[in-house]
Short mmCIF file of C-alpha atoms in Angstrom, two decimals:
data_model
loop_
_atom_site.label_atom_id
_atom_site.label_comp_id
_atom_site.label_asym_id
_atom_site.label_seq_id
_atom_site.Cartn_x
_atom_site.Cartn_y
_atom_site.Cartn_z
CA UNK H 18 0.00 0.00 0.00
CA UNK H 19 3.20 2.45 0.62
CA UNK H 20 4.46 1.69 -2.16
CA UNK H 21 1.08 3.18 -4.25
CA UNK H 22 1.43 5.96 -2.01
CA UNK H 23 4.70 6.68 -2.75
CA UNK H 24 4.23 6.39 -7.19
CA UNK H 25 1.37 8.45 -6.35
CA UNK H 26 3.23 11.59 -4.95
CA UNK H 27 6.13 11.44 -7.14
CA UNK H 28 4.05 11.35 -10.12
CA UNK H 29 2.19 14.29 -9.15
CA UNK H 30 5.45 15.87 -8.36
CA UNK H 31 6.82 15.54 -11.52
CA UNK H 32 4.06 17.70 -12.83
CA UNK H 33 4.18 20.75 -10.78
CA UNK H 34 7.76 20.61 -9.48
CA UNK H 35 9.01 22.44 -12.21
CA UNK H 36 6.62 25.36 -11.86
CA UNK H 37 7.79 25.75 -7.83
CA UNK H 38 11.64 25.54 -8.92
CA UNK H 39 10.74 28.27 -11.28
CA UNK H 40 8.20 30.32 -8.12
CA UNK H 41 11.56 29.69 -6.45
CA UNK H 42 13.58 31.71 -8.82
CA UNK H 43 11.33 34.19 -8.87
CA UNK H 44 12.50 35.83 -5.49
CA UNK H 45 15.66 36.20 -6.86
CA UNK H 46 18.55 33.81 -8.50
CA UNK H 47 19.74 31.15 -6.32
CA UNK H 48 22.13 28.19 -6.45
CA UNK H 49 21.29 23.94 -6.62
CA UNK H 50 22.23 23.77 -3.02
CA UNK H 51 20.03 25.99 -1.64
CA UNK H 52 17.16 25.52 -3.92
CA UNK H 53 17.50 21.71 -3.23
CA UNK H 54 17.17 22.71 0.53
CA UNK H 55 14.30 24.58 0.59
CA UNK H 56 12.25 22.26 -1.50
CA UNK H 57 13.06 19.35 0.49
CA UNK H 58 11.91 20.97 3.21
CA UNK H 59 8.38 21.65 1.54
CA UNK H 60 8.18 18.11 0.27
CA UNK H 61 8.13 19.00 -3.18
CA UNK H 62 11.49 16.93 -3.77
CA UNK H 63 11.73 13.42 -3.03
CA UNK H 64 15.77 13.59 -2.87
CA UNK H 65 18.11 16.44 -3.56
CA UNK H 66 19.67 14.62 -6.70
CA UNK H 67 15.90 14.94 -8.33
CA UNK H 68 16.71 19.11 -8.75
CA UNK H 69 19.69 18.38 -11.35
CA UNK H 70 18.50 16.74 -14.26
CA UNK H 71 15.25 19.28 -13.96
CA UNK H 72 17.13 22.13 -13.66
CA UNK H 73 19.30 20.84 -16.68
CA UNK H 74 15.94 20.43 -18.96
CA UNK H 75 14.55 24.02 -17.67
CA UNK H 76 18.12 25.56 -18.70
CA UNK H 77 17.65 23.60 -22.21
CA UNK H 78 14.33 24.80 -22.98
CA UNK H 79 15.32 28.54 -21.84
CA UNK H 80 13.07 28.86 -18.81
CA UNK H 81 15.93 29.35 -17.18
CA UNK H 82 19.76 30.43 -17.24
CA UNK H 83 22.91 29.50 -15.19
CA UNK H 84 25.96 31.77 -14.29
CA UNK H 85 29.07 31.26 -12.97
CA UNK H 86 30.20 33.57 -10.16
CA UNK H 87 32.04 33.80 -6.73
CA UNK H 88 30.03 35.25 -4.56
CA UNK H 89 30.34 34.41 -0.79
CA UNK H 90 32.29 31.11 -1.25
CA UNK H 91 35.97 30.68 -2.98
CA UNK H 92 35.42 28.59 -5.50
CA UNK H 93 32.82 29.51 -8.00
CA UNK H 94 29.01 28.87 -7.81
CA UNK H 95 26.26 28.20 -10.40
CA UNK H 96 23.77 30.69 -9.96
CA UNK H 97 19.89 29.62 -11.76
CA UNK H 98 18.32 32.91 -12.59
CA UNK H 99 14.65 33.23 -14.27
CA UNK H 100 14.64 33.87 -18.03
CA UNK H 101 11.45 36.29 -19.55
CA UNK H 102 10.06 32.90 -21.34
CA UNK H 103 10.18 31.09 -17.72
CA UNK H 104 8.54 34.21 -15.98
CA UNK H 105 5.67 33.75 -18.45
CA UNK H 106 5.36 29.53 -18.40
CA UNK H 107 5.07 30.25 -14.74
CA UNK H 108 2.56 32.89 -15.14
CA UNK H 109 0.80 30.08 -17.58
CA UNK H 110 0.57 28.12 -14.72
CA UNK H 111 -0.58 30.36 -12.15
CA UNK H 112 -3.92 30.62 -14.17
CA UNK H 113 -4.50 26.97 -14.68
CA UNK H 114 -3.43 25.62 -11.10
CA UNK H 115 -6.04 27.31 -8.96
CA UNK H 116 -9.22 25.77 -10.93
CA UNK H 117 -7.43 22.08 -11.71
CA UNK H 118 -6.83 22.73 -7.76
CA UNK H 119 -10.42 23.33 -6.87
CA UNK H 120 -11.74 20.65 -9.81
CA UNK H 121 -9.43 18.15 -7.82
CA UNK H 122 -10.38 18.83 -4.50
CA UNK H 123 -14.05 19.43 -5.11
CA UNK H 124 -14.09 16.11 -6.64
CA UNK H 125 -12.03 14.56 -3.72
CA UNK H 126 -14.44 16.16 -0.89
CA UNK H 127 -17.51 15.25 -2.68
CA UNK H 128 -17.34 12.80 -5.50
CA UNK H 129 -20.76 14.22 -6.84
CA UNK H 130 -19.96 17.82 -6.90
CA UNK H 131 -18.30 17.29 -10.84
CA UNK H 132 -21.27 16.19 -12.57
CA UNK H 133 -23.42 18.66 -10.28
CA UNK H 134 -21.67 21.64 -11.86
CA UNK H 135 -21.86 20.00 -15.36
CA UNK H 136 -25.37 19.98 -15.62
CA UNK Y 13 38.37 18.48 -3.46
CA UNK Y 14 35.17 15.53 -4.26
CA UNK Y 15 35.84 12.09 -1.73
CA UNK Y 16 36.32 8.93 -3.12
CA UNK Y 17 32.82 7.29 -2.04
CA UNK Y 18 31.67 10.69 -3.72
CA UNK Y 19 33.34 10.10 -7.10
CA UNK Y 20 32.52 6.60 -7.34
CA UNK Y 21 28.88 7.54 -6.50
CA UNK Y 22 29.18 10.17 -9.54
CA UNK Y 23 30.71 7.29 -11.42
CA UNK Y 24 27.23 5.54 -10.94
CA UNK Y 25 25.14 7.98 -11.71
CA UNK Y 26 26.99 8.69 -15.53
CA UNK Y 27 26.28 5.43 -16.10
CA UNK Y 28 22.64 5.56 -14.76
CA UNK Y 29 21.96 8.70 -16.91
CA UNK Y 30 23.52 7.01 -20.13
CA UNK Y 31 20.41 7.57 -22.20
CA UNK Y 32 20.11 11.16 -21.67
CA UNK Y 33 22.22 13.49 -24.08
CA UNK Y 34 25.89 13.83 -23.54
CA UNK Y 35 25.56 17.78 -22.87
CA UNK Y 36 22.95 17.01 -20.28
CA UNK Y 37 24.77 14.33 -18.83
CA UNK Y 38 27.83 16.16 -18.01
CA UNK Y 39 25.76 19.19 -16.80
CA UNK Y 40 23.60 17.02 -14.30
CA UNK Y 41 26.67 15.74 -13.10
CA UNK Y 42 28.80 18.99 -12.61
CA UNK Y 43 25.66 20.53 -10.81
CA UNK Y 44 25.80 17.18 -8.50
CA UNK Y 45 29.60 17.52 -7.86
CA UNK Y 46 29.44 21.40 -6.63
CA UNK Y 47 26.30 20.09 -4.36
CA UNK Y 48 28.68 17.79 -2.49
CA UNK Y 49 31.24 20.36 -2.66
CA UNK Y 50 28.20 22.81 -0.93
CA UNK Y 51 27.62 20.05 1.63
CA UNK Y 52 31.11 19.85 2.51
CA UNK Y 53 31.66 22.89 2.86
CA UNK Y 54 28.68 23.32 5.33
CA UNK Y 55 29.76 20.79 7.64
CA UNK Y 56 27.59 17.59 5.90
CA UNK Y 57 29.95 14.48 5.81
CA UNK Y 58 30.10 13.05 2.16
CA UNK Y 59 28.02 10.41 3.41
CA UNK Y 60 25.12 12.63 4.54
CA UNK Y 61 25.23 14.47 0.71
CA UNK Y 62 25.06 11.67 -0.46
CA UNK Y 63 21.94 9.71 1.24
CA UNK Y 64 20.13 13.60 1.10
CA UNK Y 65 20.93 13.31 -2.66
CA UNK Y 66 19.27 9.53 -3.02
CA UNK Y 67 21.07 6.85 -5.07
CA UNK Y 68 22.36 7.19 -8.59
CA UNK Y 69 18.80 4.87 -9.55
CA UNK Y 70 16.70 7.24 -8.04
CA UNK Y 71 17.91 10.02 -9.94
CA UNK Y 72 17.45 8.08 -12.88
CA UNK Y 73 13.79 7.35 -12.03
CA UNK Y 74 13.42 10.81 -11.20
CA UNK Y 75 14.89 11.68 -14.84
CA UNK Y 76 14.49 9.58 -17.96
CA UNK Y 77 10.58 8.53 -17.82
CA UNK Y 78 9.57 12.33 -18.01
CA UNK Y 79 12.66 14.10 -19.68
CA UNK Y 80 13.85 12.26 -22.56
CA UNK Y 81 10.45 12.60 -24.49
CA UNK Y 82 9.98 15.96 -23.94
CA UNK Y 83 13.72 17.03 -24.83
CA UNK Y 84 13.44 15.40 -28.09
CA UNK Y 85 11.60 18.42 -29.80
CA UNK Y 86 14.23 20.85 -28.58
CA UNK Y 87 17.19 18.74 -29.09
CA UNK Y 88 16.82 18.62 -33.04
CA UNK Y 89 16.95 15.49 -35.46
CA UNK Y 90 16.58 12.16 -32.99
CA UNK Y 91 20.25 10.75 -32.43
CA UNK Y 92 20.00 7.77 -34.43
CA UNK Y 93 20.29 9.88 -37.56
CA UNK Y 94 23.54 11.52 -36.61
CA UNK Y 95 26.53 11.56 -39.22
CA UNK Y 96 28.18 8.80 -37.75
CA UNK Y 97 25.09 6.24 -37.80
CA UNK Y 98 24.61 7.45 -41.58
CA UNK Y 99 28.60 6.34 -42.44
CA UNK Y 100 27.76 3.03 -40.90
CA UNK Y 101 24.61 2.85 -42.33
CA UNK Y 102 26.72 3.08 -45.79
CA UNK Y 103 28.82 0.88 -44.52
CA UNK Y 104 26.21 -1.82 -44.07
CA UNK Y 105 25.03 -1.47 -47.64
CA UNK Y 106 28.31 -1.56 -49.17
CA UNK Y 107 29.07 -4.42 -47.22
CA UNK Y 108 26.53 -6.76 -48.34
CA UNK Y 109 27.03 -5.49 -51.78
CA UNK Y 110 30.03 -6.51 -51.80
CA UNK Y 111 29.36 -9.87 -50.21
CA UNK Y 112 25.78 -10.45 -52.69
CA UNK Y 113 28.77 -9.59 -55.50
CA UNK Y 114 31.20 -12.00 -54.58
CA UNK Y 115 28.28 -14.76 -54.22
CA UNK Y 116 26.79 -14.58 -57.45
CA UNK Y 117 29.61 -13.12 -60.01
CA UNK Y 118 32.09 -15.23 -61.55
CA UNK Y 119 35.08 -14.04 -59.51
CA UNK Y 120 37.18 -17.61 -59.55
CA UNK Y 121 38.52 -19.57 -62.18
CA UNK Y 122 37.67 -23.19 -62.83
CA UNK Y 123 40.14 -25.35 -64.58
CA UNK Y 124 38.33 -28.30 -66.49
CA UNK Y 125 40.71 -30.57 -67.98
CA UNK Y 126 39.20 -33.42 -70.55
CA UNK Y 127 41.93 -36.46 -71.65
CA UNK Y 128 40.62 -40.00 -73.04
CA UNK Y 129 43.15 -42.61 -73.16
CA UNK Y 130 46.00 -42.23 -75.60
CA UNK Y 131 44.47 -38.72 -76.64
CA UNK Y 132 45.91 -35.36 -75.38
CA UNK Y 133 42.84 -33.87 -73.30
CA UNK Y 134 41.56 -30.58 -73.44
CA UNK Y 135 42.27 -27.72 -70.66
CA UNK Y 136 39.09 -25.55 -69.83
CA UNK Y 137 38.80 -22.35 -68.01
CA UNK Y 138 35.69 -20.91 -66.78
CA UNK Y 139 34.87 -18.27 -64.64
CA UNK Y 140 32.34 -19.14 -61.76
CA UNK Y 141 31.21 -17.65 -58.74
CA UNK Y 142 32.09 -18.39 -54.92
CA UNK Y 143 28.75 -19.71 -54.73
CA UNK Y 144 29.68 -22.55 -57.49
CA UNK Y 145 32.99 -22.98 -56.42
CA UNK Y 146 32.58 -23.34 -53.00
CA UNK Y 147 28.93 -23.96 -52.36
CA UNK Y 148 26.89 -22.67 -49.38
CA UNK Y 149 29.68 -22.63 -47.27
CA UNK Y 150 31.16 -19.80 -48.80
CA UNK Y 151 28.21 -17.82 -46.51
CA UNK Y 152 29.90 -18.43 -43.90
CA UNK Y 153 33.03 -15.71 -44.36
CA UNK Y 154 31.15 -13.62 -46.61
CA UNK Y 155 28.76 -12.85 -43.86
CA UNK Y 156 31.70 -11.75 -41.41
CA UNK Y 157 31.84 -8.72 -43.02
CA UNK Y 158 27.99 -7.66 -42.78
CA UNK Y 159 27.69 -8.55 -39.40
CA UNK Y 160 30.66 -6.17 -38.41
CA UNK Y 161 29.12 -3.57 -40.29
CA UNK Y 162 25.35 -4.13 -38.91
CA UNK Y 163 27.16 -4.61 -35.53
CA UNK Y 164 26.84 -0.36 -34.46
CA UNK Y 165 23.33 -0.58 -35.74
CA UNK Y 166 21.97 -3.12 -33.23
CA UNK Y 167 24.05 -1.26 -30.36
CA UNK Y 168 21.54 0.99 -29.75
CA UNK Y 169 20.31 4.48 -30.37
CA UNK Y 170 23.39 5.96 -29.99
CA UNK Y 171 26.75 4.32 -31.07
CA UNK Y 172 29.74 5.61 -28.68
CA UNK Y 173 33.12 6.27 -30.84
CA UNK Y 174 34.78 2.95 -29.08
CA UNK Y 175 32.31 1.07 -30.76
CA UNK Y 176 33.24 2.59 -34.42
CA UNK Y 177 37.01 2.62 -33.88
CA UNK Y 178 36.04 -1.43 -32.63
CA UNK Y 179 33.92 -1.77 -35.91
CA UNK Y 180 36.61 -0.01 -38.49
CA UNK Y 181 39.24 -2.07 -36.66
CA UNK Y 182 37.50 -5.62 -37.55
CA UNK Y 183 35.85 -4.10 -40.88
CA UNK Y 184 40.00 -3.16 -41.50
CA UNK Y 185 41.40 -6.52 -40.78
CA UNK Y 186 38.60 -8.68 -42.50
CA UNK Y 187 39.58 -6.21 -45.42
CA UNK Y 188 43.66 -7.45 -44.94
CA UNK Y 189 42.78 -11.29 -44.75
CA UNK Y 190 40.36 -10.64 -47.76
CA UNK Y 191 42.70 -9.37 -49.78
CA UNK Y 192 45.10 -12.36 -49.75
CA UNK Y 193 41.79 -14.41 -51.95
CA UNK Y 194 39.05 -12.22 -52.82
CA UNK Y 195 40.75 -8.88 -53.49
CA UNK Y 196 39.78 -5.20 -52.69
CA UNK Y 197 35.65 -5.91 -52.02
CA UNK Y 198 35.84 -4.73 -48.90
CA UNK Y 199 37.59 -2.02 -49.15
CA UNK Y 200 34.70 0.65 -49.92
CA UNK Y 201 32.76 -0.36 -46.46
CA UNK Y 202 36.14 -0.07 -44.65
CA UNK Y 203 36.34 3.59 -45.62
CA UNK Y 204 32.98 3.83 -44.86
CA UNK Y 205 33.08 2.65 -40.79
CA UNK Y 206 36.62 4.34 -40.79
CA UNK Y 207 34.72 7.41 -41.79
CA UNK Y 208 31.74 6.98 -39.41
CA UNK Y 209 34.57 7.18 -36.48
CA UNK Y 210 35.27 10.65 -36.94
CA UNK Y 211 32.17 11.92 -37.59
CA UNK Y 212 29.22 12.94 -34.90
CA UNK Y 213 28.13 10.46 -32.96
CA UNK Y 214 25.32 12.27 -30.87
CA UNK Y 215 22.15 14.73 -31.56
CA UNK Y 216 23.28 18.47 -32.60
CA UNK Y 217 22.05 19.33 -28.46
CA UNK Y 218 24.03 16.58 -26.87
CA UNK Y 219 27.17 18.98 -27.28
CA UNK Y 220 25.06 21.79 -26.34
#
């Protein structure tokens, strides 16, 4: 039964996690450490590893960027920064989320309420 | 400076992420390195990185199912039509031309001779093919060199240069030994693998 549980989340994380690593870079650039961290810590992320290869396909498809700098630490840092084209998949997503949010938990609460608002 | 049970850990997790472009690959794999380098550096033991970071399968889990289908529209022309496959594809047809040649055109000699007792005989000389000289046997090497050449093919999507400089190596050799009895057939498909090994072996993005 765990196990369901478990395919369960991290299917439903695969959908939306890239759309809170990009909310994340909207306060402000950040590095894979940090990121990883903080998203963790929500339970968005199953393991830190899981950021990499997504951050890799956002940088590919230009939602994002990546820098090289030395900020506070000696040895240089990548820094993920928000691209115009990411601000606006994210933006995409803020105005689909909220009613496939409701739909979802409508439907959860009371199985019926779907076909009610259909008809 | 990356710990050993870090870099054999990084080790597993190249080979884990084999399917995904080269450029990706390497890029995943940086970004993992300078995370354990973070964790060090914030008092984590390489061991605690590492378990917070989840095995070199689960980032592979995490990855392929979702990411290599929808990379493929941004990372060009699918990788098994890259340059290289296209020399070996070549290669492939060349070969068995060459080996459908040699089984059906007359490419030996045959030497008849005729005598009757008391009567000086006569000496013929025809020309016949491998197949008639040597029967159905002479399959048997002629299909050494279109297996070598179909060999890359079968590999997989993409063909790694080891396997090319492997397949022009063989392709070059069968061509040496073949040219001690059946001459310079092989010689065309040769060229062809040999060429295959210095040309593009991934997508256009994999170098991206």
């Amino acid at each position: 039964m765990s196990i369901d549980r478990e395919r369960i989340l991290t299917n439903l994380r695969k959908g939306v996690l890239e759309f809170c690593v990009l909310a994340q870079l909207e306060n402000g650039r950040s590095y894979g450490f940090d990121l990883a961290r903080t998203l963790q810590t929500a339970g968005l992320l199953a393991s830190d590893g899981a950021l990499y290869p997504l951050l890799a396909r956002l940088r590919s498809r230009g939602l994002v960027e990546a820098d090289w700098e030395i900020s506070d630490s000696t040895r240089p840092r990548k820094y993920y920064e928000l691209t115009g084209l990411g601000v606006e998949h994210l933006g995409a997503f803020r105005e689909v989320w909220p009613p496939l949010r409701d739909a979802v938990d409508a439907t959860l609460s009371a199985p019926d309420a779907l076909d009610t608002r259909r008809t | 400076m990356i710990p050993p049970e870090a870099t054999a850990w990084l080790e597993q997790v190249k080979q884990e992420l084999a399917p995904l472009p080269e450029g990706r690959r390497v890029e995943v794999v940086e970004d993992l390195c300078q995370h354990i380098l973070d964790g060090l550096d914030r008092g984590l033991s390489a061991g605690e990185t590492l378990a917070r970071l989840g095995t070199p399968e689960q980032i592979a889990t995490s990855t392929l199912p979702s990411t290599l289908p929808r990379a493929a529209p941004t990372d060009g022309p699918r990788p098994y039509l890259n340059p290289r496959r296209v020399a070996q594809v070549v290669a492939l047809v060349l070969a068995v031309t060459a080996s459908l040649a040699l089984v059906f055109l007359p490419v030996g000699i045959e030497v008849t001779e005729t005598a009757t007792s008391g009567v000086a005989g006569t000496t013929e000389v025809e020309s016949v093919s491998l197949l008639t000289e040597d029967g159905w046997i002479a399959l048997v090497p002629l299909s050494i060199p279109v297996l070598l050449a179909a060999l890359p093919l079968v590999s997989g999507r993409r063909c790694p240069r080891w396997l090319a400089i492997v397949q022009a190596a063989l392709l070059g050799a069968f061509l040496v030994v073949s040219l001690l009895s059946v001459g310079i057939f092989y010689a065309p498909a040769f060229l062809a693998a040999l060429t295959g090994v210095f040309l593009r072996g991934g997508s256009p993005a994999a170098k991206a």
